[in-house]
Amino acid sequence: MAKATHAILKHYSSTPENRHHEDYPQGAGSWCSYNRDLATGGNTHEPIKDPLTQAIVDVVQPTFDRLGDQQFLAGCENCLDQNNNESLHHVIWGMSPKEQFTSQHEVSLSVSLGVLVFNNGMDNPLSKPLSMVNI
């Protein structure tokens, strides 16, 4: 996945004079028409009409490096969320859906329970003393 992430930027910066097809899949079944043509002897590859300049690649490269980072990708396995706030919001809105009217007291209770469940898990939300819970 990391290699494929870097291949995206290389794809859009590749020119006929300066080709960047090394991170793409090889062989006749490749989605890269250049590598597919090399394997099959075909002539279907058409270069990008307006490739990204090196100046743009240099600016965007750190973002692609972060997206292709092994730690970042490991956190994305099993659809885990990289943003803890979004995960907490998901737990709270699961207890008090936006589509239903709830009173201020019910929303407050949902937020409190959501924080307990988020911090301690669903197994036993009250396993820690309340003084140790980060509310």
GROMACS .gro file of C-alpha atoms in nm, residues 91-97 100-114:
model
   22
   91VAL     CA    1  -1.963   0.672   2.025
   92ILE     CA    2  -2.163   0.970   2.154
   93TRP     CA    3  -2.387   1.000   1.847
   94GLY     CA    4  -2.447   0.625   1.866
   95MET     CA    5  -2.601   0.679   2.211
   96SER     CA    6  -2.788   0.996   2.122
   97PRO     CA    7  -2.858   1.009   1.745
  100GLN     CA    8  -3.398   1.208   1.726
  101PHE     CA    9  -3.496   1.484   1.966
  102THR     CA   10  -3.320   1.447   2.299
  103SER     CA   11  -3.335   1.668   2.604
  104GLN     CA   12  -3.034   1.851   2.741
  105HIS     CA   13  -3.018   1.599   3.026
  106GLU     CA   14  -3.014   1.304   2.781
  107VAL     CA   15  -2.739   1.464   2.573
  108SER     CA   16  -2.532   1.531   2.885
  109LEU     CA   17  -2.577   1.170   2.993
  110SER     CA   18  -2.483   1.046   2.645
  111VAL     CA   19  -2.165   1.255   2.647
  112SER     CA   20  -2.068   1.128   2.993
  113LEU     CA   21  -2.137   0.764   2.907
  114GLY     CA   22  -1.968   0.807   2.569
   0.00000   0.00000   0.00000
